[in-house]
XYZ file of C-alpha atoms in Angstrom:
428
model
C -28.450 -40.147 29.050
C -28.137 -36.322 29.591
C -30.093 -34.682 32.716
C -33.323 -34.019 32.491
C -33.212 -30.034 32.992
C -36.911 -29.756 31.922
C -38.334 -27.006 35.151
C -40.474 -29.094 37.380
C -43.445 -27.981 38.923
C -45.012 -28.329 42.196
C -47.881 -30.677 42.399
C -49.312 -33.674 43.850
C -50.992 -36.762 43.416
C -53.357 -39.044 45.927
C -51.586 -42.373 47.404
C -53.017 -45.283 44.946
C -55.472 -47.625 47.056
C -52.954 -49.715 48.851
C -50.317 -47.432 49.626
C -52.586 -45.918 52.134
C -51.689 -48.651 54.779
C -48.103 -48.187 54.821
C -47.304 -44.854 56.382
C -50.247 -45.406 58.736
C -48.629 -48.567 60.420
C -44.877 -48.237 59.619
C -42.278 -47.712 62.527
C -39.319 -49.381 62.943
C -39.748 -52.812 63.912
C -42.021 -52.859 61.005
C -40.601 -50.435 57.737
C -42.049 -51.831 55.586
C -39.268 -51.115 53.289
C -37.719 -53.806 50.752
C -33.990 -54.086 48.704
C -33.723 -54.761 45.507
C -30.046 -55.375 44.374
C -28.436 -55.816 41.317
C -24.240 -56.896 41.489
C -22.115 -55.464 38.840
C -18.444 -57.809 37.987
C -16.251 -54.403 38.946
C -16.699 -52.745 42.128
C -18.973 -49.523 42.257
C -17.426 -45.623 42.115
C -19.500 -43.961 44.058
C -19.432 -40.817 41.780
C -20.321 -42.699 38.831
C -23.049 -43.615 40.721
C -24.741 -40.660 42.189
C -23.875 -39.231 38.233
C -26.167 -41.934 37.282
C -29.031 -41.387 39.828
C -29.474 -37.287 38.935
C -29.379 -38.236 35.040
C -32.239 -40.847 36.028
C -34.176 -39.765 39.546
C -36.432 -37.159 37.262
C -37.541 -39.187 34.424
C -39.438 -41.014 37.224
C -42.856 -38.531 38.929
C -43.087 -41.463 41.044
C -39.669 -41.664 42.799
C -38.843 -37.920 42.647
C -42.317 -37.073 45.662
C -41.999 -36.492 49.327
C -45.224 -37.076 51.329
C -46.823 -34.843 52.919
C -49.895 -34.947 55.256
C -53.474 -34.279 54.282
C -56.216 -33.562 56.934
C -58.043 -36.943 55.676
C -55.547 -38.661 53.640
C -51.268 -38.811 52.997
C -49.927 -37.291 49.780
C -47.484 -36.717 47.243
C -46.027 -33.847 46.271
C -43.088 -33.390 44.343
C -39.699 -32.748 46.083
C -37.943 -29.470 45.312
C -35.497 -30.622 48.416
C -32.532 -31.901 46.207
C -30.635 -34.810 44.855
C -30.913 -37.548 46.850
C -27.001 -38.751 48.087
C -26.033 -42.239 46.828
C -24.112 -43.929 50.163
C -21.495 -46.451 50.584
C -24.049 -49.788 52.756
C -23.359 -48.599 56.646
C -26.035 -50.474 58.534
C -28.653 -53.563 58.073
C -30.693 -53.915 55.184
C -34.494 -52.159 54.604
C -34.391 -50.133 58.070
C -37.057 -47.859 58.458
C -36.923 -44.910 55.726
C -36.330 -41.419 57.659
C -36.944 -38.953 54.706
C -34.994 -35.693 57.239
C -32.043 -37.959 56.367
C -32.112 -38.341 53.001
C -33.688 -35.029 51.873
C -37.445 -36.128 52.256
C -37.188 -39.560 49.366
C -38.312 -42.382 50.388
C -36.015 -44.648 48.581
C -32.563 -44.561 49.137
C -29.576 -45.799 46.832
C -26.323 -47.593 48.917
C -23.641 -49.263 47.510
C -21.229 -52.103 48.015
C -18.081 -53.648 46.694
C -19.361 -54.802 43.113
C -23.794 -54.248 44.478
C -25.935 -51.420 43.978
C -29.158 -51.218 46.238
C -31.805 -49.824 45.861
C -34.209 -49.667 49.517
C -37.778 -48.455 49.128
C -40.777 -47.352 51.626
C -43.775 -49.639 50.288
C -45.754 -46.151 49.656
C -44.274 -45.222 46.094
C -44.016 -48.703 44.711
C -44.377 -52.404 44.714
C -41.109 -54.270 43.221
C -42.047 -54.471 39.890
C -41.993 -50.489 39.928
C -38.761 -50.310 41.719
C -36.991 -52.890 39.455
C -38.376 -50.826 36.695
C -35.999 -48.247 38.198
C -32.885 -50.019 39.805
C -33.009 -50.842 36.112
C -32.769 -47.847 34.346
C -29.811 -46.609 37.421
C -28.055 -49.656 36.281
C -27.511 -48.904 32.963
C -26.771 -45.374 33.339
C -23.667 -46.658 35.885
C -22.423 -48.750 33.631
C -22.970 -45.619 30.838
C -20.806 -43.713 32.868
C -18.351 -45.865 33.783
C -17.505 -47.300 30.131
C -18.116 -45.305 27.333
C -17.092 -47.913 25.305
C -20.236 -49.177 26.303
C -21.665 -45.738 26.346
C -20.671 -45.318 22.379
C -22.833 -48.828 21.187
C -26.052 -47.797 23.433
C -29.084 -45.603 22.893
C -28.648 -42.941 25.806
C -31.882 -42.920 25.837
C -34.582 -44.843 28.755
C -34.991 -48.569 27.629
C -38.151 -49.342 25.479
C -38.613 -51.966 28.547
C -39.193 -48.884 30.949
C -42.264 -47.543 31.730
C -43.368 -44.136 33.100
C -46.838 -44.832 33.657
C -48.283 -43.810 37.232
C -52.396 -44.504 36.586
C -53.614 -45.746 39.631
C -54.750 -49.347 38.555
C -56.525 -50.316 41.353
C -59.373 -47.907 40.268
C -59.139 -47.865 37.248
C -60.200 -51.882 37.088
C -61.834 -51.970 40.294
C -65.488 -53.373 39.954
C -68.620 -53.121 42.407
C -69.096 -55.741 43.874
C -71.016 -57.776 46.835
C -68.893 -56.670 50.183
C -66.712 -59.449 51.745
C -64.598 -59.180 54.143
C -61.470 -61.278 55.270
C -61.912 -63.618 57.861
C -58.580 -64.246 59.774
C -57.900 -67.545 61.492
C -55.243 -67.247 63.615
C -52.352 -69.191 61.660
C -49.103 -70.556 63.287
C -46.255 -67.895 64.332
C -43.044 -68.747 64.966
C -41.230 -67.061 67.710
C -37.730 -67.991 69.266
C -35.397 -65.708 70.503
C -34.458 -63.103 68.630
C -31.033 -61.210 67.038
C -29.779 -58.542 68.664
C -32.732 -55.146 68.608
C -31.494 -54.002 64.688
C -30.072 -56.855 63.487
C -31.207 -58.569 59.912
C -30.291 -62.309 59.277
C -30.085 -62.675 55.631
C -29.333 -66.086 53.904
C -29.299 -65.945 50.014
C -29.601 -69.811 48.554
C -27.957 -69.610 44.533
C -29.074 -72.349 42.449
C -29.688 -73.111 38.830
C -32.462 -71.696 37.468
C -32.827 -74.223 34.533
C -32.382 -77.169 36.696
C -35.420 -75.506 38.998
C -36.967 -75.487 36.123
C -36.825 -78.953 35.153
C -37.778 -80.206 38.796
C -40.674 -77.958 39.282
C -41.963 -79.489 35.721
C -41.493 -83.368 37.335
C -43.745 -82.092 40.150
C -46.180 -80.760 37.221
C -46.006 -77.539 39.241
C -44.293 -74.868 37.981
C -41.633 -72.776 40.259
C -43.421 -70.807 42.198
C -45.932 -73.322 43.573
C -42.588 -75.994 43.920
C -40.962 -73.751 46.442
C -44.006 -72.083 47.954
C -44.575 -75.977 48.287
C -41.353 -76.847 50.236
C -41.249 -73.791 51.922
C -45.040 -74.711 53.499
C -43.209 -78.140 53.955
C -39.990 -76.596 55.399
C -42.183 -74.161 58.194
C -44.244 -77.700 59.000
C -40.561 -80.083 59.609
C -38.534 -77.383 60.678
C -40.126 -74.927 63.096
C -43.708 -77.506 64.478
C -41.027 -80.569 63.888
C -43.796 -82.679 62.005
C -46.224 -82.456 64.845
C -50.405 -81.337 64.514
C -51.972 -78.624 64.588
C -54.524 -76.444 65.302
C -53.681 -73.798 64.176
C -53.071 -73.214 60.148
C -49.914 -72.521 58.666
C -50.501 -69.565 56.411
C -48.611 -68.625 53.113
C -48.826 -64.800 52.146
C -48.405 -64.766 48.524
C -47.981 -61.009 47.003
C -49.213 -61.409 43.344
C -48.068 -59.237 40.727
C -51.554 -58.252 38.889
C -50.290 -56.362 36.049
C -50.312 -59.741 33.458
C -53.426 -60.169 34.423
C -55.283 -56.697 33.863
C -52.288 -55.081 31.399
C -51.249 -52.323 33.491
C -47.661 -51.542 32.758
C -48.134 -48.552 36.198
C -45.124 -47.982 37.778
C -46.782 -47.588 40.859
C -47.914 -50.295 43.517
C -50.706 -53.265 41.360
C -50.697 -56.727 43.469
C -52.610 -58.452 45.399
C -52.714 -60.737 48.607
C -53.256 -64.179 48.417
C -53.392 -66.889 51.792
C -52.468 -69.864 51.525
C -53.130 -71.817 54.188
C -51.604 -75.752 55.560
C -53.533 -77.458 57.942
C -51.193 -80.027 59.604
C -54.353 -81.914 60.822
C -51.689 -85.589 61.147
C -48.540 -86.644 61.891
C -46.286 -87.011 59.154
C -47.208 -85.949 56.298
C -44.748 -86.399 53.186
C -43.149 -83.884 51.461
C -44.574 -84.545 48.764
C -48.552 -84.454 50.319
C -47.763 -81.275 51.462
C -46.496 -79.301 48.548
C -49.844 -80.855 45.787
C -52.355 -79.304 48.683
C -50.359 -75.965 48.848
C -49.974 -76.449 44.681
C -53.555 -76.709 44.824
C -54.221 -74.244 46.537
C -52.533 -70.922 44.711
C -54.247 -73.137 41.737
C -57.667 -72.115 42.994
C -56.314 -68.532 44.996
C -55.241 -67.133 41.677
C -57.258 -66.905 38.601
C -59.046 -63.411 37.646
C -62.353 -63.369 39.226
C -60.942 -63.374 42.783
C -57.940 -61.121 42.400
C -60.545 -59.152 41.206
C -62.620 -59.306 44.653
C -59.667 -58.519 46.433
C -59.680 -55.414 44.275
C -63.101 -54.715 44.815
C -62.694 -55.360 48.450
C -59.943 -53.213 48.982
C -60.832 -50.142 46.764
C -64.264 -50.281 48.165
C -63.117 -48.638 51.723
C -60.668 -46.327 50.411
C -64.108 -45.185 48.187
C -66.755 -45.439 51.374
C -68.171 -41.786 51.735
C -68.066 -42.055 55.383
C -64.383 -43.296 55.814
C -63.235 -40.372 53.398
C -64.500 -37.767 55.732
C -63.055 -39.113 59.243
C -59.869 -37.012 59.533
C -56.854 -38.785 58.914
C -55.678 -38.673 63.336
C -58.841 -40.700 63.890
C -58.265 -43.132 60.765
C -54.436 -43.722 61.134
C -55.018 -45.754 64.400
C -58.199 -47.310 62.609
C -56.372 -48.727 60.256
C -53.096 -49.934 62.379
C -55.848 -51.885 64.171
C -57.483 -54.009 61.370
C -54.076 -54.472 59.832
C -53.085 -55.817 63.034
C -56.095 -57.971 63.778
C -55.152 -59.141 59.960
C -51.620 -60.051 61.151
C -52.918 -62.790 63.221
C -53.703 -64.952 60.494
C -50.837 -64.838 58.766
C -47.853 -67.280 59.201
C -45.288 -65.498 56.173
C -44.792 -64.528 53.399
C -42.755 -65.354 50.156
C -42.785 -62.960 47.334
C -41.476 -64.050 43.411
C -39.625 -61.151 42.289
C -39.371 -63.746 38.731
C -36.125 -62.372 36.589
C -33.732 -59.249 36.454
C -34.557 -58.876 32.475
C -31.214 -57.254 31.147
C -30.969 -56.230 27.637
C -28.074 -58.424 26.066
C -25.498 -55.592 26.107
C -25.613 -54.804 29.352
C -25.779 -58.257 30.561
C -21.882 -58.997 30.526
C -21.605 -56.232 33.171
C -24.365 -57.677 35.466
C -24.100 -60.629 37.371
C -26.487 -60.935 39.765
C -30.510 -59.522 41.063
C -31.421 -60.628 44.704
C -34.643 -59.554 46.695
C -34.728 -59.014 50.854
C -38.321 -57.767 52.506
C -37.798 -56.377 55.534
C -40.145 -58.797 58.172
C -43.316 -57.488 59.896
C -45.738 -57.701 63.217
C -46.785 -61.596 63.510
C -43.783 -62.523 60.755
C -40.395 -62.928 61.515
C -39.226 -64.934 58.805
C -40.630 -63.770 55.044
C -38.801 -65.781 52.241
C -38.365 -63.661 48.386
C -36.891 -65.724 44.833
C -36.089 -63.867 42.038
C -33.539 -64.494 39.116
C -30.683 -63.030 36.731
C -29.425 -65.593 33.548
C -29.485 -68.684 34.975
C -29.260 -68.041 38.408
C -31.826 -68.245 40.460
C -31.655 -66.816 44.222
C -33.924 -67.650 47.485
C -33.174 -64.800 49.912
C -34.065 -65.682 53.572
C -34.456 -62.467 56.464
C -35.266 -63.291 59.093
C -35.472 -61.993 62.982
C -35.062 -64.998 64.568
C -31.721 -66.588 65.798
C -32.587 -70.129 65.030
C -32.493 -70.921 61.158
C -34.190 -74.316 61.226
C -36.860 -73.635 58.797
C -34.185 -71.808 56.283
C -31.663 -75.236 56.422
C -34.599 -77.288 56.105
C -36.299 -75.675 52.936
C -32.358 -76.140 51.989
C -32.310 -79.405 52.771
C -35.176 -80.555 50.650
C -34.147 -78.740 47.972
C -30.745 -80.856 47.861
C -33.258 -84.824 48.218
C -34.854 -83.272 44.904
C -30.960 -83.185 43.644
C -31.163 -78.845 43.257
C -27.547 -78.202 45.084
C -27.882 -74.560 46.721
C -24.996 -72.029 47.205
C -25.579 -70.846 50.629
C -24.223 -67.531 51.817
C -25.646 -65.200 55.106
C -24.929 -61.938 56.165
C -23.019 -63.449 59.283
C -25.099 -62.293 62.011
C -25.374 -66.166 62.907
C -21.811 -66.576 63.352
C -21.390 -63.691 66.283
């Protein structure tokens, strides 16, 4: 791909509806940064990756911005500070995005041995939008690195890549009777924490085909099956099977694009909260899984998702709120968010499959996703896949790994063997 040398005029754009939240609540303890990684078959050559980034970035207006502070809201402005620099990974994943360290870009690209990492401040895009960018970055790197591949592939963006930057929240907003959220205090996993600045990572590698077959035996989707096991693992690994006056509440980000036929590269997701009330002793695992599955199916419907969009966008459209200066609006947004965190135990994000074009597949080994913990959520999980490999990843601020081990033990009881890998913090 040739560099896009079109002259870029400096322009500005509003943040999407969800993005307005992230700069108001971001801190070193709650970075709102996530990481997507692609592992290749050969070690990364930095200059080839730097060249690929410089070739691909100009095509993606969503990524090629910096954030500015306005009177009433934050906004994006075309970044004219030069190209972001590719660096070898030296720090823990998902640390706070400090624009002055990266020429004011809100993402960073690093590498470690055979792995390319894309870390994104959530204000830019959700995971699907970022995967769109990472796929093209990977393709371009492979073309730069392997002339024989470049000779047999097209030097342009793939047909699967979208450059759409619409705010789909506003497009699909329907005015409804406003009903707010009522956060019921949930179980929060606490305990001895890792050294400040450290993030504990555990990856479990499984066969996608085998997980799919086991989920089908349970009359569940893969997402329903894994969510059910995760909730049960908290019940057993953290509550030790004891009753609790507070529910375990699992937060699930839902990609809205399939429901509303959107291809936007900006944020377009909704959060559904799935509660499990451990009111008695000794729940069987299958019982917990079926309760969780039923709640997921009840909530993830187009009608309910439309209600969530309506509630979130109605706040942005409120004329009174819009007229409040940002320096007053920011602490109010943070207070509302922190109040809402009382009602969530943890989050699990299913990114689905990283689909690579056939000619690139021999060079790509795996795809992984890491999300940062947040207030009240010291442990979070992600699910992703590439080819027949499914990866379940846990990121944690806690030294105790009972929940994670219970999760993989439960899979083993179902005949699913996971190869488990950590980033080493638990052995120090």
